[in-house]
C-alpha cells in the first residue's frame, strides 16, 4: 500500500538523481569547453591569418618567436642609444623624450644625472653636436629577462674640432606590451648603467 510519505521519498530520490545528473553533465561540458578553448589558443599561437586581394583567408605559420625576439632586442638597443646619445642643441629634448619611452626609471636617473652635471647646458652653450658613429650590442638571452652590453662610438664636434669616445653601457631587457609608436618592440631597458667612457686616440680602430 502506497502512502504519501513513500511518494515524497521517491520524489526526493528522483530529484536528487536529476540534480546529480545535471551537475555531472555540466562538469563534462565545462571540461570539454576548457579543452577546446586551450586547443584553439595553442593553434592561434602557431598560426596567423591574412586576407588576400580576392578576399580569401590564408593561414600563415608563425616563425620561431625567440629568434625574432633577439633581432628586436638588438633593434631596440640600437634605437635607444641613437636617441639617447645622438644629440645636438636642436634635437636633444625630442630625442630624450623618445628614448625615455624605451627604458624604466634607471634610464631616467642617468638622464637626470647628465642634466645635473650640466651636460645639456654645455650642449646649448657651445653648440656641441654628439653623433653616434657605431653601436655594437651583445645580448644574453634569458627566460625572464635579457642581459646586454653595448659598445657605442661617439663623435663630439666642437666647431671644426672632433673627438671620438668609446662608451660602454649595460643593463637588462624585459618584455612589456607593445606601444605604437612609442615602444614598438615591446621591450623595456632596466638596470641601465654607463660602465665607462674614454677618449679614443686618433689612430685607434673603432671596431672591436
PDB file of C-alpha atoms in Angstrom:
ATOM      1  CA  UNK A   1       0.000   0.000   0.000  1.00  0.00           C
ATOM      2  CA  UNK A   2       1.455   3.346  -1.082  1.00  0.00           C
ATOM      3  CA  UNK A   3       1.469   6.166   1.355  1.00  0.00           C
ATOM      4  CA  UNK A   4       2.061   9.891   0.821  1.00  0.00           C
ATOM      5  CA  UNK A   5       5.331   9.526   2.729  1.00  0.00           C
ATOM      6  CA  UNK A   6       6.654   6.925   0.251  1.00  0.00           C
ATOM      7  CA  UNK A   7       5.660   9.137  -2.672  1.00  0.00           C
ATOM      8  CA  UNK A   8       7.594  12.005  -1.134  1.00  0.00           C
ATOM      9  CA  UNK A   9      10.648   9.779  -0.639  1.00  0.00           C
ATOM     10  CA  UNK A  10      10.523   8.632  -4.258  1.00  0.00           C
ATOM     11  CA  UNK A  11      10.129  12.207  -5.441  1.00  0.00           C
ATOM     12  CA  UNK A  12      13.081  13.386  -3.362  1.00  0.00           C
ATOM     13  CA  UNK A  13      15.216  10.489  -4.588  1.00  0.00           C
ATOM     14  CA  UNK A  14      14.332  11.293  -8.195  1.00  0.00           C
ATOM     15  CA  UNK A  15      15.101  14.976  -7.682  1.00  0.00           C
ATOM     16  CA  UNK A  16      18.487  14.080  -6.177  1.00  0.00           C
ATOM     17  CA  UNK A  17      19.383  11.981  -9.210  1.00  0.00           C
ATOM     18  CA  UNK A  18      18.243  14.704 -11.559  1.00  0.00           C
ATOM     19  CA  UNK A  19      20.387  17.292  -9.780  1.00  0.00           C
ATOM     20  CA  UNK A  20      23.374  14.929  -9.700  1.00  0.00           C
ATOM     21  CA  UNK A  21      22.963  14.178 -13.405  1.00  0.00           C
ATOM     22  CA  UNK A  22      22.797  17.870 -14.226  1.00  0.00           C
ATOM     23  CA  UNK A  23      25.973  18.506 -12.213  1.00  0.00           C
ATOM     24  CA  UNK A  24      27.826  15.683 -13.943  1.00  0.00           C
ATOM     25  CA  UNK A  25      26.743  16.817 -17.403  1.00  0.00           C
ATOM     26  CA  UNK A  26      27.654  20.428 -16.584  1.00  0.00           C
ATOM     27  CA  UNK A  27      31.089  19.333 -15.379  1.00  0.00           C
ATOM     28  CA  UNK A  28      31.698  17.341 -18.551  1.00  0.00           C
ATOM     29  CA  UNK A  29      30.562  20.254 -20.733  1.00  0.00           C
ATOM     30  CA  UNK A  30      32.811  22.704 -18.851  1.00  0.00           C
ATOM     31  CA  UNK A  31      35.800  20.371 -19.124  1.00  0.00           C
ATOM     32  CA  UNK A  32      35.293  19.889 -22.852  1.00  0.00           C
ATOM     33  CA  UNK A  33      34.861  23.644 -23.323  1.00  0.00           C
ATOM     34  CA  UNK A  34      38.095  24.388 -21.452  1.00  0.00           C
ATOM     35  CA  UNK A  35      39.985  21.804 -23.511  1.00  0.00           C
ATOM     36  CA  UNK A  36      38.598  23.230 -26.755  1.00  0.00           C
ATOM     37  CA  UNK A  37      39.499  26.798 -25.745  1.00  0.00           C
ATOM     38  CA  UNK A  38      43.027  25.670 -24.820  1.00  0.00           C
ATOM     39  CA  UNK A  39      43.390  23.896 -28.156  1.00  0.00           C
ATOM     40  CA  UNK A  40      42.171  26.931 -30.099  1.00  0.00           C
ATOM     41  CA  UNK A  41      44.549  29.146 -28.115  1.00  0.00           C
ATOM     42  CA  UNK A  42      47.537  26.907 -28.858  1.00  0.00           C
ATOM     43  CA  UNK A  43      46.640  26.791 -32.544  1.00  0.00           C
ATOM     44  CA  UNK A  44      46.277  30.571 -32.639  1.00  0.00           C
ATOM     45  CA  UNK A  45      49.838  30.901 -31.327  1.00  0.00           C
ATOM     46  CA  UNK A  46      51.127  28.782 -34.172  1.00  0.00           C
ATOM     47  CA  UNK A  47      49.136  30.362 -36.986  1.00  0.00           C
ATOM     48  CA  UNK A  48      48.111  33.777 -38.191  1.00  0.00           C
ATOM     49  CA  UNK A  49      45.720  34.617 -40.983  1.00  0.00           C
ATOM     50  CA  UNK A  50      45.745  37.216 -43.723  1.00  0.00           C
ATOM     51  CA  UNK A  51      43.202  38.137 -46.365  1.00  0.00           C
ATOM     52  CA  UNK A  52      44.483  38.316 -49.922  1.00  0.00           C
ATOM     53  CA  UNK A  53      43.234  40.621 -52.664  1.00  0.00           C
ATOM     54  CA  UNK A  54      40.478  38.196 -53.587  1.00  0.00           C
ATOM     55  CA  UNK A  55      39.079  38.027 -50.072  1.00  0.00           C
ATOM     56  CA  UNK A  56      40.417  34.549 -49.338  1.00  0.00           C
ATOM     57  CA  UNK A  57      41.667  33.806 -45.830  1.00  0.00           C
ATOM     58  CA  UNK A  58      45.187  32.336 -45.937  1.00  0.00           C
ATOM     59  CA  UNK A  59      46.865  30.787 -42.852  1.00  0.00           C
ATOM     60  CA  UNK A  60      50.466  31.759 -42.151  1.00  0.00           C
ATOM     61  CA  UNK A  61      52.712  29.764 -39.868  1.00  0.00           C
ATOM     62  CA  UNK A  62      54.487  31.932 -37.321  1.00  0.00           C
ATOM     63  CA  UNK A  63      58.253  31.714 -37.222  1.00  0.00           C
ATOM     64  CA  UNK A  64      60.094  30.977 -34.032  1.00  0.00           C
ATOM     65  CA  UNK A  65      59.308  33.956 -31.814  1.00  0.00           C
ATOM     66  CA  UNK A  66      62.501  33.593 -29.848  1.00  0.00           C
ATOM     67  CA  UNK A  67      64.643  34.148 -32.918  1.00  0.00           C
ATOM     68  CA  UNK A  68      62.655  37.277 -33.699  1.00  0.00           C
ATOM     69  CA  UNK A  69      62.989  38.436 -30.098  1.00  0.00           C
ATOM     70  CA  UNK A  70      66.771  38.677 -30.349  1.00  0.00           C
ATOM     71  CA  UNK A  71      66.500  40.666 -33.569  1.00  0.00           C
ATOM     72  CA  UNK A  72      64.001  43.016 -31.962  1.00  0.00           C
ATOM     73  CA  UNK A  73      66.178  43.364 -28.863  1.00  0.00           C
ATOM     74  CA  UNK A  74      69.145  44.451 -30.977  1.00  0.00           C
ATOM     75  CA  UNK A  75      66.951  46.917 -32.874  1.00  0.00           C
ATOM     76  CA  UNK A  76      65.556  48.251 -29.580  1.00  0.00           C
ATOM     77  CA  UNK A  77      69.045  48.866 -28.185  1.00  0.00           C
ATOM     78  CA  UNK A  78      70.179  50.426 -31.454  1.00  0.00           C
ATOM     79  CA  UNK A  79      67.289  52.874 -31.476  1.00  0.00           C
ATOM     80  CA  UNK A  80      67.645  53.733 -27.802  1.00  0.00           C
ATOM     81  CA  UNK A  81      71.364  54.500 -27.987  1.00  0.00           C
ATOM     82  CA  UNK A  82      70.950  56.599 -31.126  1.00  0.00           C
ATOM     83  CA  UNK A  83      68.221  58.686 -29.485  1.00  0.00           C
ATOM     84  CA  UNK A  84      69.839  58.911 -26.050  1.00  0.00           C
ATOM     85  CA  UNK A  85      73.356  59.745 -27.225  1.00  0.00           C
ATOM     86  CA  UNK A  86      72.907  61.210 -30.708  1.00  0.00           C
ATOM     87  CA  UNK A  87      72.046  64.754 -29.665  1.00  0.00           C
ATOM     88  CA  UNK A  88      72.638  68.381 -30.514  1.00  0.00           C
ATOM     89  CA  UNK A  89      71.260  71.708 -29.352  1.00  0.00           C
ATOM     90  CA  UNK A  90      68.177  71.458 -31.551  1.00  0.00           C
ATOM     91  CA  UNK A  91      67.251  67.802 -31.133  1.00  0.00           C
ATOM     92  CA  UNK A  92      68.171  66.688 -27.624  1.00  0.00           C
ATOM     93  CA  UNK A  93      64.787  67.383 -25.991  1.00  0.00           C
ATOM     94  CA  UNK A  94      62.857  65.448 -28.626  1.00  0.00           C
ATOM     95  CA  UNK A  95      65.415  62.628 -28.620  1.00  0.00           C
ATOM     96  CA  UNK A  96      65.379  62.341 -24.820  1.00  0.00           C
ATOM     97  CA  UNK A  97      61.579  62.176 -24.757  1.00  0.00           C
ATOM     98  CA  UNK A  98      61.556  59.326 -27.266  1.00  0.00           C
ATOM     99  CA  UNK A  99      64.437  57.487 -25.597  1.00  0.00           C
ATOM    100  CA  UNK A 100      62.793  57.565 -22.157  1.00  0.00           C
ATOM    101  CA  UNK A 101      59.869  55.531 -23.529  1.00  0.00           C
ATOM    102  CA  UNK A 102      62.290  52.640 -24.134  1.00  0.00           C
ATOM    103  CA  UNK A 103      63.601  52.325 -20.559  1.00  0.00           C
ATOM    104  CA  UNK A 104      62.446  52.384 -16.959  1.00  0.00           C
ATOM    105  CA  UNK A 105      63.446  54.644 -14.088  1.00  0.00           C
ATOM    106  CA  UNK A 106      67.110  53.668 -14.301  1.00  0.00           C
ATOM    107  CA  UNK A 107      67.321  55.355 -17.706  1.00  0.00           C
ATOM    108  CA  UNK A 108      65.579  58.422 -16.298  1.00  0.00           C
ATOM    109  CA  UNK A 109      68.131  58.506 -13.466  1.00  0.00           C
ATOM    110  CA  UNK A 110      71.033  58.598 -15.941  1.00  0.00           C
ATOM    111  CA  UNK A 111      69.257  61.397 -17.812  1.00  0.00           C
ATOM    112  CA  UNK A 112      68.758  63.403 -14.612  1.00  0.00           C
ATOM    113  CA  UNK A 113      72.407  62.862 -13.675  1.00  0.00           C
ATOM    114  CA  UNK A 114      73.531  64.219 -17.045  1.00  0.00           C
ATOM    115  CA  UNK A 115      71.296  67.227 -16.536  1.00  0.00           C
ATOM    116  CA  UNK A 116      72.667  67.795 -13.027  1.00  0.00           C
ATOM    117  CA  UNK A 117      76.246  67.563 -14.357  1.00  0.00           C
ATOM    118  CA  UNK A 118      75.489  70.347 -16.840  1.00  0.00           C
ATOM    119  CA  UNK A 119      75.887  68.215 -19.974  1.00  0.00           C
ATOM    120  CA  UNK A 120      72.883  69.713 -21.748  1.00  0.00           C
ATOM    121  CA  UNK A 121      73.827  73.256 -20.703  1.00  0.00           C
ATOM    122  CA  UNK A 122      77.240  72.770 -22.336  1.00  0.00           C
ATOM    123  CA  UNK A 123      75.482  71.316 -25.377  1.00  0.00           C
ATOM    124  CA  UNK A 124      73.499  74.532 -25.757  1.00  0.00           C
ATOM    125  CA  UNK A 125      76.248  76.928 -24.717  1.00  0.00           C
ATOM    126  CA  UNK A 126      78.928  75.638 -27.064  1.00  0.00           C
ATOM    127  CA  UNK A 127      76.616  74.321 -29.823  1.00  0.00           C
ATOM    128  CA  UNK A 128      78.056  70.832 -29.457  1.00  0.00           C
ATOM    129  CA  UNK A 129      76.992  68.021 -31.767  1.00  0.00           C
ATOM    130  CA  UNK A 130      77.265  64.476 -30.424  1.00  0.00           C
ATOM    131  CA  UNK A 131      76.851  61.862 -33.136  1.00  0.00           C
ATOM    132  CA  UNK A 132      76.618  58.094 -32.796  1.00  0.00           C
ATOM    133  CA  UNK A 133      79.149  56.534 -35.137  1.00  0.00           C
ATOM    134  CA  UNK A 134      78.762  52.852 -34.264  1.00  0.00           C
ATOM    135  CA  UNK A 135      76.722  50.603 -31.950  1.00  0.00           C
ATOM    136  CA  UNK A 136      77.611  47.005 -31.070  1.00  0.00           C
ATOM    137  CA  UNK A 137      75.417  45.101 -28.630  1.00  0.00           C
ATOM    138  CA  UNK A 138      75.761  41.643 -27.144  1.00  0.00           C
ATOM    139  CA  UNK A 139      72.683  40.008 -25.634  1.00  0.00           C
ATOM    140  CA  UNK A 140      72.395  37.144 -23.167  1.00  0.00           C
ATOM    141  CA  UNK A 141      69.012  35.570 -23.892  1.00  0.00           C
ATOM    142  CA  UNK A 142      67.406  34.558 -20.583  1.00  0.00           C
ATOM    143  CA  UNK A 143      63.960  33.266 -19.699  1.00  0.00           C
ATOM    144  CA  UNK A 144      62.766  36.190 -17.586  1.00  0.00           C
ATOM    145  CA  UNK A 145      64.971  38.968 -18.961  1.00  0.00           C
ATOM    146  CA  UNK A 146      67.883  39.530 -21.317  1.00  0.00           C
ATOM    147  CA  UNK A 147      71.185  40.980 -20.195  1.00  0.00           C
ATOM    148  CA  UNK A 148      73.017  43.247 -22.606  1.00  0.00           C
ATOM    149  CA  UNK A 149      76.331  45.048 -23.035  1.00  0.00           C
ATOM    150  CA  UNK A 150      76.566  47.780 -25.653  1.00  0.00           C
ATOM    151  CA  UNK A 151      79.637  49.497 -27.051  1.00  0.00           C
ATOM    152  CA  UNK A 152      78.842  52.880 -28.591  1.00  0.00           C
ATOM    153  CA  UNK A 153      81.306  55.014 -30.531  1.00  0.00           C
ATOM    154  CA  UNK A 154      80.526  58.728 -30.163  1.00  0.00           C
ATOM    155  CA  UNK A 155      81.970  61.663 -32.063  1.00  0.00           C
ATOM    156  CA  UNK A 156      81.622  65.055 -30.379  1.00  0.00           C
ATOM    157  CA  UNK A 157      82.014  68.013 -32.719  1.00  0.00           C
ATOM    158  CA  UNK A 158      83.143  71.332 -31.263  1.00  0.00           C
ATOM    159  CA  UNK A 159      83.155  73.611 -34.270  1.00  0.00           C
ATOM    160  CA  UNK A 160      85.875  72.331 -36.572  1.00  0.00           C
ATOM    161  CA  UNK A 161      87.335  70.019 -33.906  1.00  0.00           C
ATOM    162  CA  UNK A 162      86.065  66.496 -33.278  1.00  0.00           C
ATOM    163  CA  UNK A 163      86.838  63.952 -30.566  1.00  0.00           C
ATOM    164  CA  UNK A 164      85.941  60.281 -30.577  1.00  0.00           C
ATOM    165  CA  UNK A 165      84.800  58.451 -27.446  1.00  0.00           C
ATOM    166  CA  UNK A 166      84.024  54.845 -26.557  1.00  0.00           C
ATOM    167  CA  UNK A 167      81.043  54.361 -24.236  1.00  0.00           C
ATOM    168  CA  UNK A 168      80.184  51.024 -22.606  1.00  0.00           C
ATOM    169  CA  UNK A 169      76.675  50.584 -21.226  1.00  0.00           C
ATOM    170  CA  UNK A 170      74.910  47.582 -19.726  1.00  0.00           C
ATOM    171  CA  UNK A 171      71.540  46.545 -18.363  1.00  0.00           C
ATOM    172  CA  UNK A 172      68.686  44.168 -18.922  1.00  0.00           C
ATOM    173  CA  UNK A 173      65.706  43.944 -21.259  1.00  0.00           C
ATOM    174  CA  UNK A 174      62.252  42.772 -20.228  1.00  0.00           C
ATOM    175  CA  UNK A 175      59.180  42.231 -22.373  1.00  0.00           C
ATOM    176  CA  UNK A 176      56.243  44.619 -21.985  1.00  0.00           C
ATOM    177  CA  UNK A 177      53.154  45.465 -24.008  1.00  0.00           C
ATOM    178  CA  UNK A 178      53.901  46.994 -27.383  1.00  0.00           C
ATOM    179  CA  UNK A 179      53.092  50.680 -27.522  1.00  0.00           C
ATOM    180  CA  UNK A 180      52.920  52.164 -31.002  1.00  0.00           C
ATOM    181  CA  UNK A 181      54.666  54.402 -31.874  1.00  0.00           C
ATOM    182  CA  UNK A 182      56.493  54.942 -28.563  1.00  0.00           C
ATOM    183  CA  UNK A 183      57.701  51.383 -27.918  1.00  0.00           C
ATOM    184  CA  UNK A 184      57.008  49.243 -30.997  1.00  0.00           C
ATOM    185  CA  UNK A 185      59.304  46.357 -29.970  1.00  0.00           C
ATOM    186  CA  UNK A 186      57.543  45.760 -26.645  1.00  0.00           C
ATOM    187  CA  UNK A 187      60.825  45.785 -24.688  1.00  0.00           C
ATOM    188  CA  UNK A 188      61.962  47.870 -21.728  1.00  0.00           C
ATOM    189  CA  UNK A 189      65.527  48.632 -20.638  1.00  0.00           C
ATOM    190  CA  UNK A 190      66.107  48.080 -16.908  1.00  0.00           C
ATOM    191  CA  UNK A 191      69.168  48.232 -14.622  1.00  0.00           C
ATOM    192  CA  UNK A 192      70.719  50.675 -17.091  1.00  0.00           C
ATOM    193  CA  UNK A 193      74.258  51.751 -16.277  1.00  0.00           C
ATOM    194  CA  UNK A 194      77.072  53.633 -18.009  1.00  0.00           C
ATOM    195  CA  UNK A 195      80.079  51.460 -17.254  1.00  0.00           C
ATOM    196  CA  UNK A 196      82.838  53.519 -18.825  1.00  0.00           C
ATOM    197  CA  UNK A 197      83.584  56.426 -21.141  1.00  0.00           C
ATOM    198  CA  UNK A 198      87.017  57.012 -22.609  1.00  0.00           C
ATOM    199  CA  UNK A 199      88.502  59.208 -25.296  1.00  0.00           C
ATOM    200  CA  UNK A 200      89.951  57.253 -28.197  1.00  0.00           C
ATOM    201  CA  UNK A 201      93.224  58.002 -29.915  1.00  0.00           C
ATOM    202  CA  UNK A 202      93.133  59.296 -33.489  1.00  0.00           C
ATOM    203  CA  UNK A 203      94.701  56.141 -34.933  1.00  0.00           C
ATOM    204  CA  UNK A 204      92.649  53.749 -32.793  1.00  0.00           C
ATOM    205  CA  UNK A 205      90.310  51.363 -34.567  1.00  0.00           C
ATOM    206  CA  UNK A 206      86.647  51.922 -33.697  1.00  0.00           C
ATOM    207  CA  UNK A 207      85.791  48.270 -34.432  1.00  0.00           C
ATOM    208  CA  UNK A 208      86.012  45.657 -31.669  1.00  0.00           C
TER     209      UNK A 208
END
